Amino acid sequence: MQKINKNVVLALLSLTSLVFLLFQLYYYKFYLSQKNGAVFSKVRGSKSGQDSTRWHVVRKFLGLISSHNIPVYLIDPLILGLVDKDIEQIRTSPDGPSPECKYFCAPRDFTTFALLDKTWKHEVGLFRTAEKMGFQWLKIINKDPRLDGMDDLSGIEIPLHYIFKLASHAIHLVVFYERSGNYLWHGPLRLKQHMDRKFVPFRKLHFGRYPGAYEKPELLLVSIDDLKVQIPKNPSRFLEEMSHSRFLECRYREARAFFQMYPDDASLDAVEFRKKAKSLLHLAALTLNNLGVKFWLSSGTCLGWYRQCNVIPHSKDVDLGVFIRDYRADIIPAFQKAGLPLKHKFGKVEDSLELSFQGEDDVKLDIFFFYEEDDHIWNGGTQAKSGKKFKYLFPKFTLCWTEFVELKVHVPCETLQYVEANYGADWKVPVKTWDWKSSPSNVQYNGVWPVDEWDDVIQIY
Amino acid sequence: MDEWKPNPTIKPHKKRSWYLAWKYKLMNQRALRKLCQTGAVLFLLVTVIVNIKLILDTRRAAYEEEEESAQDYDDEMLNVEVPRHPVSNKKVLDVEVYSSRSKVYVAVDGTTVLEDEAREQGRGIHVIVLNQATGHVMAKRVFDTYSPHEDEAMVLFLNMIARGRILIFTIKDEGSFHLKDTAKNVLKSLGSQVAPFLSWRDMWTFVGKKGGEVYGEKHAKSPALSTWGDPVLLKTEVHLTSVEDAECHWPDTELNRRRKRFCSKVEGYGSVCSCKDPTPIEFNPDPLKDNKVFDVPVAVIAGNRPNYLYRMLRSLLSAQGVNPQMITVFIDGYYEEPMDVVELFGLSGIQHTPISIKNARVSQHYKASLTATFNLFPDAKFAVVLEEDLDISVDFFSFLSQSIHLLEEDESLYCISAWNDQGYEHTAEDPSLLYRVETMPGLGWVLRKTLYKDELEPKWPTPEKLWDWDMWMRMPEQQKGRECIIPDISRSYHFGIVGLNMNGYFHEAYFKKHKFNTVPNVQLKNVESLRKDAYETEIHRLLGEAEVLDHSKNPCEDSFVPDTEGRVYVMFIKMEQEADFTTWTQLAKCLHIWDLDVRGNHKGLWRLFRKKNHFLVVGVPASPYSSKKPSSVTPIYMEPPAKEEGAVAVPAVAAAEQT
């Protein structure tokens, strides 16, 4: 009796709880289809359902933006990666029906699109339509960096990112801006205090951790998974570009503080030098970019960027750094062709290479080659009359993009360490007398070139 | 979404029946019964745990949903004009108005909204407009009705105010000398009993609703001509109405939302806020075919003259070929109302912290605006620079589109300007004609980016140099002998009078009679002949065909030029060297054209129209065109008047005012 009772009770209880559980599961499922699934990602529904959700959300989004004539293009690294594998096929059959949902159904939390700011008239009515279609949206705005260099302007905050969320999938729309230097820029994604930090798992976004700089892409209209969408013409190049697109804004505020302490030299000489240095830098950048040689602002030019966002008028030359692995023999002829004759060449490819080109009116272009070691990076110097060698040590660094005198160029991301290594802790104080053999704080005496090598390693023109 | 249905809903049924079958099958086996029981208990436990987790999750999700909707709401809040309070929320405002010889103030609910005790300014009738629902100040004006015509401006302003607004009036110093009957009647119609009898140095305050009640009026008569009336202080209460009553009910469109936001904030813009038949704020002028300036950014330089800015932007946005997306308005200072105007038209505006003082402040504002423009539009090769006190001709962009390639190709050009300094009603005739001039007129002009970036920006005058930007740009170090292209008939009109550098007389004399093109789609002629060398050929041709006027006559007389039309005439004046403008200045004076400094010349040649004939003036012997002078002709010499009748003050103004 007791046992039976117990069994019956247990069975009944189990049954009730089971029913209850099923009811909850059902409700839960229902809830999922309405709400973002991010919170519930562990208990996701069947694969096919989720896959088609993604496809549907993308399709709806494309419908939304085409109804407002907003030209977007796909920059989702995951999908572009898949597309890239079949790029030939996609290119040749632009309208061909795809047998299965191969790209837009791939598992992911977001689909990322890009939007060129100047190609659309601002959001009149877009969000209303989006809401009617069931999207939830989030807009991330911030200061306009194009006006950041100017201390006294205000009133302009620009949209940097939009996120449209529907069901368990979200669309991340990155707004790209054209900037001086003929490149595209997107801003970082930073949430303001009142914003919903759980709107989407922001950490998983592919864009927005840092600002980024890109070339203007050529676009291609393709049809994938029955959806017509614009993609970068060369997805693999875009993906490659994306992997090192991080952008550093110049420290305008600090630069202003610097100029308050040390007023800028506005003399005619300074204006002239800056103009020449700028055009020399533009020419050098053009030449090296054509060769595909990666370079960065080094020494005084880098300090000028970091400290005052401008060329230091008393620096008298332009300094660039290049990794020795990027060295190419045709650098010298290319510069000569560009109208910059070789002034001197110190060292050799294996050791302490340094090239100097003669720009217009005594403005010199120095290219230092950097050698990577396990725990540091160094470049060499040579004193012509004595054959003495010097070594300048730097902590390891990676390269970031920045904008300098209307040019998109690389600088070391870890700029402070780089500048401090070179100029010591007092780099903020302008120094007019500078001796490259003794002034730098990272200089080391590195022996003397053997006399029989002098003809090779000390060439002066 | 709609096509997709969660398919696993079938599963649980299957699962249940399978479970029951399995359970029954094992029921009789004793050894398994125990297992079953344990299993059931475990299952129950799991259920409880899962349930708890579910409840927590659901609650979290629900909470988030709430947050999201709350945030949506926050975002919406920015767009909603006025929160809709229930009607029952009637409020009372305490209003205090003070009028005296040297000080006026107005306080609303204890907050001073007007206080003026500055000496030698702010004379006349101060008017404040309050929103009848919120009590916010919507407009603040002072009309110096001691001086002529100010009362007309006041009538105009009062007529533009929407019915139902609360109006506050107070007089500082004197406000009746030129207060004509029309204006007095308008004040009377607002409910003032004193207004018709306002007289010399009376003090007066008045609070009333337009088209409605009077909340109070106080008046103190001046006892004698030499003294002022006693100060008066009016304290009264104003009942606020509901927001609903204070607003118009326009159809809910994006445009009307902008309009609503604007109209609930500011007053004095007339029909744009009219409930019945509001004037459009979107103009959709015809696009230009082959518009070469569609992508050229337009920088509008503004100060705190929102009514001017309003008028300016209307004309700008009505010009054919305008591209609103390229327009940026730069406001010198953190003024709200100009920004409201900018937003009304859906344009982008940037505020600029004022740096330095007076002319240097304008200079710094120009620099910041130009730098920002080229930063915002890095692709642009040019920028159009406009000011807030200009009307823009309907074919402004068409004019630029046809001529801008010259600025790109001809290195000897400094700018293209829409303004002809010498283009008055009686001296300009041909809308399709362009000139090359050595001076830089400004007032609506195009700047080349390379010129700005490479030459001007790096050495722009610093704030401590109290220079005019335009004077600086005209200095030979900057201009370097380069010329500007201008039209015969100006494509801009300078309507401003209350600017930093302007006074009413000055405007009347030098700007009011300026000719302004109103013909759309003018096809410019001979654009190619404006290139450096081609222009010389053109001038020689022109001088070759020109008839030499009778130099024995007085050039100031109308009869100097025969009563013909469409002919070309030339006269020769004395001009000893390049900088000798003695005769020209006298001639300009008697022709009633710009004479405060030399404008519109090209190598000692001036081109204008008289009686619809092209009229050329050549300075001999300084001009290279002197060779065209027949040897029989003696160049005319006109002496400056011996006595400078206090004219010193005017050129001083002129020196500051060049734009």
PDB file of C-alpha atoms in Angstrom, chain B residues 35 88 126 430 469:
ATOM      1  CA  LEU B  35      15.648   2.273  -9.523  1.00  0.00           C
ATOM      2  CA  SER B  88      -5.157  69.715 -15.611  1.00  0.00           C
ATOM      3  CA  HIS B 126      12.447  95.568 -25.551  1.00  0.00           C
ATOM      4  CA  ASP B 430      24.486  91.493 -68.516  1.00  0.00           C
ATOM      5  CA  TRP B 469      40.737  87.781 -42.556  1.00  0.00           C
TER       6      TRP B 469
END
